PDB file of C-alpha atoms in Angstrom:
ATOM      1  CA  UNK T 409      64.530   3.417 -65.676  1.00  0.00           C
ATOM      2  CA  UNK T 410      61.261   2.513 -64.075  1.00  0.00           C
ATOM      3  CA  UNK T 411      59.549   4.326 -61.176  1.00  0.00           C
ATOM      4  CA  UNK T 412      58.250   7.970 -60.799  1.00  0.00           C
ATOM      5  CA  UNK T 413      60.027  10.858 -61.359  1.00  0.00           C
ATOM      6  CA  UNK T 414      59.107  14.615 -60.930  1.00  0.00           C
ATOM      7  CA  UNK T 415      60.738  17.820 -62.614  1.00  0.00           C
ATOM      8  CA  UNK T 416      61.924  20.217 -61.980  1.00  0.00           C
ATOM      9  CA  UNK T 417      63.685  18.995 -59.168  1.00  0.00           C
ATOM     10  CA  UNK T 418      63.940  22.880 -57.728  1.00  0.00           C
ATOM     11  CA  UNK T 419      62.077  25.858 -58.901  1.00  0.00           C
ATOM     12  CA  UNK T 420      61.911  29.975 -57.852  1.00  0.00           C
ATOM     13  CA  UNK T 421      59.294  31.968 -58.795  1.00  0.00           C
ATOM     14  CA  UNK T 422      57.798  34.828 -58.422  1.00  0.00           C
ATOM     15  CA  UNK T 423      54.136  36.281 -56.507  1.00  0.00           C
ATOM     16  CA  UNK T 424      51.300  35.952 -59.641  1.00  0.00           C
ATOM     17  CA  UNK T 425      53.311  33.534 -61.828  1.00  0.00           C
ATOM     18  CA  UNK T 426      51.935  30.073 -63.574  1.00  0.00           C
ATOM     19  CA  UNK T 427      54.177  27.440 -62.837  1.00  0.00           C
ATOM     20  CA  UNK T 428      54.033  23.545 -63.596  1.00  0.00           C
ATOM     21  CA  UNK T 429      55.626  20.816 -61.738  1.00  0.00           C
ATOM     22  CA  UNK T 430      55.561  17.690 -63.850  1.00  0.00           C
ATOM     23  CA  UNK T 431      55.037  14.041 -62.729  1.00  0.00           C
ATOM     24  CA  UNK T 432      55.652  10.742 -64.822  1.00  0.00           C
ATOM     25  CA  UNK T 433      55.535   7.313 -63.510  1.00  0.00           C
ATOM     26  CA  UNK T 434      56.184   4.399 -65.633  1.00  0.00           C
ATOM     27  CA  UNK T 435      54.440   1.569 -63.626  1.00  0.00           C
ATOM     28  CA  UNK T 436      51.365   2.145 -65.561  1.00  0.00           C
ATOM     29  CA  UNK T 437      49.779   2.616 -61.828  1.00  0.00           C
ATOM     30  CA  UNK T 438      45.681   3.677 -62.206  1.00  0.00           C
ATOM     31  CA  UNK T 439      46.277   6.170 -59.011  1.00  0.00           C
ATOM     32  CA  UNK T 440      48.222   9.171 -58.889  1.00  0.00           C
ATOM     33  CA  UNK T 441      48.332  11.748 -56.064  1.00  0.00           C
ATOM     34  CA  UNK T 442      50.036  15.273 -55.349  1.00  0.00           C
ATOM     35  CA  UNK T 443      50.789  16.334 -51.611  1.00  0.00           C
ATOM     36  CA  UNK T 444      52.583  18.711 -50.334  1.00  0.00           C
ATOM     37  CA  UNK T 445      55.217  18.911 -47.142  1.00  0.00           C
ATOM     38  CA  UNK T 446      55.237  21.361 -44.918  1.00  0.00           C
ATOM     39  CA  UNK T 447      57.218  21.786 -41.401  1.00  0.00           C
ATOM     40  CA  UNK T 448      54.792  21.284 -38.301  1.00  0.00           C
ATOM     41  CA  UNK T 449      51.793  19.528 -41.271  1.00  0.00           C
ATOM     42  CA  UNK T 450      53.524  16.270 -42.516  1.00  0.00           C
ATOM     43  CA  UNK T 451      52.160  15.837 -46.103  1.00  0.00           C
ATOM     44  CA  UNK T 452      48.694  16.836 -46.990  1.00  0.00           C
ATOM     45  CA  UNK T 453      46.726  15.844 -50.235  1.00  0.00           C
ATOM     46  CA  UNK T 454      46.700  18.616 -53.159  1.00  0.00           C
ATOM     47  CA  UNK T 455      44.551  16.377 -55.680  1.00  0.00           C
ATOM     48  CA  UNK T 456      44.171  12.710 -56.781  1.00  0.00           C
ATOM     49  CA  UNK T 457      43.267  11.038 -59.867  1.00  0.00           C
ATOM     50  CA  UNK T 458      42.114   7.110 -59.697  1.00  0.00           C
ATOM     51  CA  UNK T 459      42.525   7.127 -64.171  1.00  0.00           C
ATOM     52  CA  UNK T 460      43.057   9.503 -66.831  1.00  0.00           C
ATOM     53  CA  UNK T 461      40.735  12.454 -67.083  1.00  0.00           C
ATOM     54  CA  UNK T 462      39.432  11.111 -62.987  1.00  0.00           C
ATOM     55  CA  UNK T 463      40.595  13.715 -60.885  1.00  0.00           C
ATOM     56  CA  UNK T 464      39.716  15.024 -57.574  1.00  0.00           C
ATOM     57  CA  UNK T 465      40.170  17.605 -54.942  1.00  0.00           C
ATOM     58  CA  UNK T 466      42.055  16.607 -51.873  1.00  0.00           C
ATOM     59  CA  UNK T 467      42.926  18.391 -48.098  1.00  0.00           C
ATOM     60  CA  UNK T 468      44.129  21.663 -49.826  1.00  0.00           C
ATOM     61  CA  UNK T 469      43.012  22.167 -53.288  1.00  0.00           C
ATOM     62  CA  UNK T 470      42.564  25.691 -53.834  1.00  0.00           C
ATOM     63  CA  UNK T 471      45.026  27.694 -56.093  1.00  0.00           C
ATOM     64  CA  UNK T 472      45.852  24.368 -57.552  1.00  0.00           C
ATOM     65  CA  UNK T 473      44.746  22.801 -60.956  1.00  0.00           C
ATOM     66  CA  UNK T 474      45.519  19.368 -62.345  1.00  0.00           C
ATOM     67  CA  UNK T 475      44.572  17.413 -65.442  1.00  0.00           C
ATOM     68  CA  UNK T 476      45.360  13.578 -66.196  1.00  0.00           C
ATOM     69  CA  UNK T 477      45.425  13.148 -70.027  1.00  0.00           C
ATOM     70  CA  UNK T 478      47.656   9.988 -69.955  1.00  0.00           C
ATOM     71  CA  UNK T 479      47.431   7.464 -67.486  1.00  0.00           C
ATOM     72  CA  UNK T 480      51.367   7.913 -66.949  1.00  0.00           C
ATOM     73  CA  UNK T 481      51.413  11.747 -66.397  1.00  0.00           C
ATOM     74  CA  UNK T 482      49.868  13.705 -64.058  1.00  0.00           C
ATOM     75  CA  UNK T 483      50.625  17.535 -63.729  1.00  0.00           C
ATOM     76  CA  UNK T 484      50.428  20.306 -61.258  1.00  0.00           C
ATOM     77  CA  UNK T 485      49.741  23.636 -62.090  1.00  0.00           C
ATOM     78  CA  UNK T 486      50.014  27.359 -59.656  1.00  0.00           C
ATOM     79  CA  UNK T 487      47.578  29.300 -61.577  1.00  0.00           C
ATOM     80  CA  UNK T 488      49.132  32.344 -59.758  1.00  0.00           C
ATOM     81  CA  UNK T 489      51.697  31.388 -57.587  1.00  0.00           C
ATOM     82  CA  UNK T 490      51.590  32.823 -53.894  1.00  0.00           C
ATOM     83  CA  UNK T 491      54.172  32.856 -50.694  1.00  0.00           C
ATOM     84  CA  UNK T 492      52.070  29.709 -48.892  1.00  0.00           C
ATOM     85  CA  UNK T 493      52.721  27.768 -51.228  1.00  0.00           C
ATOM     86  CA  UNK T 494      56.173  27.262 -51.371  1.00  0.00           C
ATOM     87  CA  UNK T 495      56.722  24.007 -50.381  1.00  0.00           C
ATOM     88  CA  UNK T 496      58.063  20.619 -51.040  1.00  0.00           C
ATOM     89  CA  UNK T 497      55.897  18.661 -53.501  1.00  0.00           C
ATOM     90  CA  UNK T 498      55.748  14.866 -53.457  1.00  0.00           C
ATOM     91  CA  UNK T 499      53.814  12.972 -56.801  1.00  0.00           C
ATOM     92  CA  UNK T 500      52.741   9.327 -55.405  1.00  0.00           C
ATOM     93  CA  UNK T 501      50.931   6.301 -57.699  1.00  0.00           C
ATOM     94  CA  UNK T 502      49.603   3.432 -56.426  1.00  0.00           C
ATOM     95  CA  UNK T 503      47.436   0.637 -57.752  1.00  0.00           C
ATOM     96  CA  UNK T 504      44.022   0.634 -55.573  1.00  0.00           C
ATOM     97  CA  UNK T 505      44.779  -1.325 -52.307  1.00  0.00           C
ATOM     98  CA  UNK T 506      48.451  -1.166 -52.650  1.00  0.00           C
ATOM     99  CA  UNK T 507      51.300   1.048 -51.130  1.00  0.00           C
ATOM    100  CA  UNK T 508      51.961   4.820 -52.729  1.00  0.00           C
ATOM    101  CA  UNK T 509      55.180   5.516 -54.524  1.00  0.00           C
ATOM    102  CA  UNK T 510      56.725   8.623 -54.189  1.00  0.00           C
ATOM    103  CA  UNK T 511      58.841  10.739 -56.255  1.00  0.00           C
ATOM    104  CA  UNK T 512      61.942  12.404 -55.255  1.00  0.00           C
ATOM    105  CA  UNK T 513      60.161  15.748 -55.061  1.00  0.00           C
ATOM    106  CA  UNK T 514      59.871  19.497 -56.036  1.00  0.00           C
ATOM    107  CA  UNK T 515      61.124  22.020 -53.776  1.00  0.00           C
ATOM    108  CA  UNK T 516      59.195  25.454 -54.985  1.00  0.00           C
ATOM    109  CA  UNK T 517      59.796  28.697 -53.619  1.00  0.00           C
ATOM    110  CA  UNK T 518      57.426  31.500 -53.864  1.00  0.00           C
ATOM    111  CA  UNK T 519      59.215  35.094 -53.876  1.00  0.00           C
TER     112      UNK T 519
ATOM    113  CA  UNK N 413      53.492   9.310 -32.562  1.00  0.00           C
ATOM    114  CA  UNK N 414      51.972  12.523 -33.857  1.00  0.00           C
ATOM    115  CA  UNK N 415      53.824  15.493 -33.389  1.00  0.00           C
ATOM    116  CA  UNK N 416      53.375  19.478 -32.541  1.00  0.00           C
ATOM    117  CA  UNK N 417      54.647  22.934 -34.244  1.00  0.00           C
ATOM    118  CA  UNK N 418      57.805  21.702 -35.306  1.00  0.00           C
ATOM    119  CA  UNK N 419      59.391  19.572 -32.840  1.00  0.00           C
ATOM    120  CA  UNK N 420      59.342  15.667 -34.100  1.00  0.00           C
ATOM    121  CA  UNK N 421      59.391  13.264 -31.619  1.00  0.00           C
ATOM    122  CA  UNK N 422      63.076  11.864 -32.166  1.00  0.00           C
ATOM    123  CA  UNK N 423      64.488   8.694 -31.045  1.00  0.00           C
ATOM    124  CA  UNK N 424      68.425   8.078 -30.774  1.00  0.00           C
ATOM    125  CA  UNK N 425      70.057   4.772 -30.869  1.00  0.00           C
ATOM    126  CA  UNK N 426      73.190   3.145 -31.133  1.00  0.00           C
ATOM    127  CA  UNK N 427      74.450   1.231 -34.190  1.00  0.00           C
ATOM    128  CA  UNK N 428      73.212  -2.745 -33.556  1.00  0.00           C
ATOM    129  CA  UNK N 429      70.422  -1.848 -30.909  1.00  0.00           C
ATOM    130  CA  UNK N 430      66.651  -2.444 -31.947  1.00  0.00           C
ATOM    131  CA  UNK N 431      64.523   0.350 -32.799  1.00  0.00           C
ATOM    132  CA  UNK N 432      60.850   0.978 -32.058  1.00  0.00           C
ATOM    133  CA  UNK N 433      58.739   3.851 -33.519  1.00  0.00           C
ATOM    134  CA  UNK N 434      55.190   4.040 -32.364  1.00  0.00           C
ATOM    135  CA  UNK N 435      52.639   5.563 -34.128  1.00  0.00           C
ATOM    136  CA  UNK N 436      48.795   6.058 -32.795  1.00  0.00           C
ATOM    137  CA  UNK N 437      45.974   6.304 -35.671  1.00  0.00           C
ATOM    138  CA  UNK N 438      43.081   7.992 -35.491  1.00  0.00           C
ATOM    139  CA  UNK N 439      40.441   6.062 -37.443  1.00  0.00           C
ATOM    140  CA  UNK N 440      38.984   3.297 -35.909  1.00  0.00           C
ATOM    141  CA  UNK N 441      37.515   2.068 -39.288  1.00  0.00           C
ATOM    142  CA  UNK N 442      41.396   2.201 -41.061  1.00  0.00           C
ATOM    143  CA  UNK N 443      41.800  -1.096 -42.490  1.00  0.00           C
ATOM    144  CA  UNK N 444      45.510  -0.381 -44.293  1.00  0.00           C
ATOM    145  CA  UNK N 445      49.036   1.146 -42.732  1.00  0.00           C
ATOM    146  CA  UNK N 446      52.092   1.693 -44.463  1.00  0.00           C
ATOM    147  CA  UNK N 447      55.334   2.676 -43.072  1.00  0.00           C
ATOM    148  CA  UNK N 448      57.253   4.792 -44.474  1.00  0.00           C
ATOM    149  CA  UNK N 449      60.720   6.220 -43.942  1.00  0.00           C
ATOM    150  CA  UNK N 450      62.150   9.750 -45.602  1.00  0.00           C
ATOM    151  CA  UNK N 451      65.777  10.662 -45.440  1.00  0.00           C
ATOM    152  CA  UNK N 452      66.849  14.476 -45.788  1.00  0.00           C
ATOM    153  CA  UNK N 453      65.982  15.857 -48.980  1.00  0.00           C
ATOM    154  CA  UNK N 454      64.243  12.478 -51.006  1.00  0.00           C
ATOM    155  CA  UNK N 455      60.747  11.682 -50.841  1.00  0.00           C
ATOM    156  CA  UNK N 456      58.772   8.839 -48.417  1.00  0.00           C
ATOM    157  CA  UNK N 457      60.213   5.455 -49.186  1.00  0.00           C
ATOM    158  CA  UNK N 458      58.070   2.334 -48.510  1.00  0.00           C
ATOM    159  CA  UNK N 459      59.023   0.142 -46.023  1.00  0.00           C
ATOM    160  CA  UNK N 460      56.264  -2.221 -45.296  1.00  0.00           C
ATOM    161  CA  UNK N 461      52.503  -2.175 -44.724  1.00  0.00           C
ATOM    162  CA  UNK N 462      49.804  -4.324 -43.203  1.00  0.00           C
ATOM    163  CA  UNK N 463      46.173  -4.913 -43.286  1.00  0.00           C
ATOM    164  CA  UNK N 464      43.480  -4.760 -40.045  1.00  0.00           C
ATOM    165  CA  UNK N 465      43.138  -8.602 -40.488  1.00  0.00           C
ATOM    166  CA  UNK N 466      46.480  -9.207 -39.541  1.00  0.00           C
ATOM    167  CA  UNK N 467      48.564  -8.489 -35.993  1.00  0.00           C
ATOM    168  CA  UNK N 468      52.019  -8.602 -37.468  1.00  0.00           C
ATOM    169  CA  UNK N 469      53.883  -8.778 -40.254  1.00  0.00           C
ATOM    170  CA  UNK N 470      57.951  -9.171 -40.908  1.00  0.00           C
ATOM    171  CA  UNK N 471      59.950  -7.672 -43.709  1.00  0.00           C
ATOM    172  CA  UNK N 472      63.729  -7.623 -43.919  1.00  0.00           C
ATOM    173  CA  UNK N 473      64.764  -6.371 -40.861  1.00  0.00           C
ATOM    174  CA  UNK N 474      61.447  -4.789 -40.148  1.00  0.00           C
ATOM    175  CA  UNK N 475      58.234  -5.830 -38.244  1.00  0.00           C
ATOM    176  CA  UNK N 476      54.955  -3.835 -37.661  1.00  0.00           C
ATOM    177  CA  UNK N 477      52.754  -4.326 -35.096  1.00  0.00           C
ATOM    178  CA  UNK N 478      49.342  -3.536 -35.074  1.00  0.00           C
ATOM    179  CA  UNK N 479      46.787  -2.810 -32.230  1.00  0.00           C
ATOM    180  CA  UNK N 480      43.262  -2.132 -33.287  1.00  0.00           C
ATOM    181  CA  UNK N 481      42.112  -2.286 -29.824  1.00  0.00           C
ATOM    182  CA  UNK N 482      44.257   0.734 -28.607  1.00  0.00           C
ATOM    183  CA  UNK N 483      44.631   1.584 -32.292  1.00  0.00           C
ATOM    184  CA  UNK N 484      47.985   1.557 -32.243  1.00  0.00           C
ATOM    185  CA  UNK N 485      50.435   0.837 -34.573  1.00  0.00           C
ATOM    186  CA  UNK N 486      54.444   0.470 -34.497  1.00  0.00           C
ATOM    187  CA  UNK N 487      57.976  -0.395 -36.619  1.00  0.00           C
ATOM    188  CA  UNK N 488      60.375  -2.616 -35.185  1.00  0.00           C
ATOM    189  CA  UNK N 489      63.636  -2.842 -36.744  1.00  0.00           C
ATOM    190  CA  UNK N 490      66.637  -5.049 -35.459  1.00  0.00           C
ATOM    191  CA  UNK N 491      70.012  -4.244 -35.642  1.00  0.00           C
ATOM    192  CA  UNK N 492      69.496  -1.191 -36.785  1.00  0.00           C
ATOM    193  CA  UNK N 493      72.657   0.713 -39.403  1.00  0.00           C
ATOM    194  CA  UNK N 494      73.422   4.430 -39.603  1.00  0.00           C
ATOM    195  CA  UNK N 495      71.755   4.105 -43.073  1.00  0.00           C
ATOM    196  CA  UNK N 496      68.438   4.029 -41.308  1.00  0.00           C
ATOM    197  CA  UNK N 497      68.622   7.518 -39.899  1.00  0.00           C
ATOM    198  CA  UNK N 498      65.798   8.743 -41.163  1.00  0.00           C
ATOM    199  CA  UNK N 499      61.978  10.439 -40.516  1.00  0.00           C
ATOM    200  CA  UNK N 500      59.759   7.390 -39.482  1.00  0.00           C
ATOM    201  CA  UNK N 501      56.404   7.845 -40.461  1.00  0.00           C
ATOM    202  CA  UNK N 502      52.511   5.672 -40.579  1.00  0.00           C
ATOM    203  CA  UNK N 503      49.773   6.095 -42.829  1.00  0.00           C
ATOM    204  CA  UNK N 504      46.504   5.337 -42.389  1.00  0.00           C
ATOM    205  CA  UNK N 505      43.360   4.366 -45.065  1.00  0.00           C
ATOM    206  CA  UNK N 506      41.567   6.634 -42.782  1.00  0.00           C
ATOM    207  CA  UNK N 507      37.772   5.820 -43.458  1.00  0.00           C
ATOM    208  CA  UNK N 508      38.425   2.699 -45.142  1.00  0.00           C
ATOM    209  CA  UNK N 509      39.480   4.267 -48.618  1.00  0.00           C
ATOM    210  CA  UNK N 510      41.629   2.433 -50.559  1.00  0.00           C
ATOM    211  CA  UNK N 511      43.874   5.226 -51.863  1.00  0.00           C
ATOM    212  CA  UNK N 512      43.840   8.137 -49.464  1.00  0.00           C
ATOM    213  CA  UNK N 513      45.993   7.808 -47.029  1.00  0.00           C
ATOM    214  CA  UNK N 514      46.500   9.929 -43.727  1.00  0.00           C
ATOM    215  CA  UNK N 515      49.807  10.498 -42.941  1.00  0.00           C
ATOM    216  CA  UNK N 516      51.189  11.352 -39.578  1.00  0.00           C
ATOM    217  CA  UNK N 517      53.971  13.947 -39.281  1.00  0.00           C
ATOM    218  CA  UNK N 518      56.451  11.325 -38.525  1.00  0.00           C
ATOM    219  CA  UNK N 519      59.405  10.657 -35.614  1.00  0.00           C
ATOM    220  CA  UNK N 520      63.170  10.989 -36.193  1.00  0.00           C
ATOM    221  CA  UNK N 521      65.289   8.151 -35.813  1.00  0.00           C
ATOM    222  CA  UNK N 522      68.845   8.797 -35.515  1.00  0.00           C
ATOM    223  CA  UNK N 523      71.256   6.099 -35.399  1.00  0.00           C
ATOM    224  CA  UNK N 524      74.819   6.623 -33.448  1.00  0.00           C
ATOM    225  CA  UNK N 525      77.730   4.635 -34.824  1.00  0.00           C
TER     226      UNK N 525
END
């Protein structure tokens, strides 16, 4: 089916681990974003990426890494995971000018 | 509009009343707004947007409204369902960008049948 989707849907980890949330759209949309929700912040920007290999840092980019190899996947990694930052993550695409898409989200928790 | 801590503004209605969520934007030089709404547990779903050069514009159901002058911004939706129980919330092209949006934190709409 067409749209964006994100995996995996839920993820637990541990303090000092790598972990990857994934991203694919299929709209073959140039933009791509990462945000995260908190309570009491609304969503914030992690990183954004306007093609492949175009990325750039957002409202809260440290601890974060991304890379954009294919125009149609763009992935988050937690070099070393820590407690502030579990949270629910939201992948978006747009085309410039036009309305973000959102995935259904990752829900990440830090222990 | 915007809210504090943890507390979202909420509005309550019943089922076949009209609904209007206001949202105030910060950027005077914002040309873009989107609304979007975000039921429990899925991610922000668009419902409609609108440029600076317009006033108003209708959707299914929905209309915004848009105020540069107080910079203001707001959803109207008409007889509104218990399916649109849901977080309300604007985003902004704060600074004129065309893809980074400002989001407010949102108000919760909850619809009694």
């Amino acid at each position: 089916d067409a749209g964006i989707t994100q995996s995996p849907r839920y993820k637990i980890t541990e303090t000092g681990r790598q972990v990857t949330l994934m991203c694919h759209q299929t709209w073959s949309h140039s933009y791509m974003f990462w945000y995260r929700q908190d309570l009491g912040h609304g969503l914030r920007l992690i990183y954004y990426s306007a093609a492949a290999d175009i990325t750039d840092k957002g409202e809260v980019p440290d601890g974060y890494v991304v890379s954009r190899s294919k125009t149609e996947n763009f992935p988050l990694t937690l070099e070393s995971a820590t407690r502030s930052q579990t949270s629910v993550y939201f992948c978006a695409s747009s085309e410039p000018t036009a309305p973000q898409y959102f995935g259904p989200g990752t829900r990440l928790t830090v222990l | 509009g915007e809210s504090v801590g943890l507390h979202l503004p909420t509005l309550s209605v019943q089922e076949g009343d009209n609904s209007i969520i206001n949202c105030a934007y910060s950027n005077s030089a914002s040309d873009y707004f989107i609304w979007y709404k975000q039921e429990s547990g899925k991610g922000p779903q668009f419902i409609i947007d609108i440029r600076s050069n317009m006033d108003k514009r209708q959707g299914q159901r929905v209309t915004v409204l848009l105020n540069k002058t107080v910079k203001h911004l707001s959803l109207q939706i008409a007889a509104t369902q218990p399916g649109d129980s849901a977080v309300y919330f604007c985003a902004e092209n704060s600074g004129g960008s065309n893809y980074k949006l400002t989001f407010g934190k949102g108000t919760l709409l909850t619809v009694n049948p």
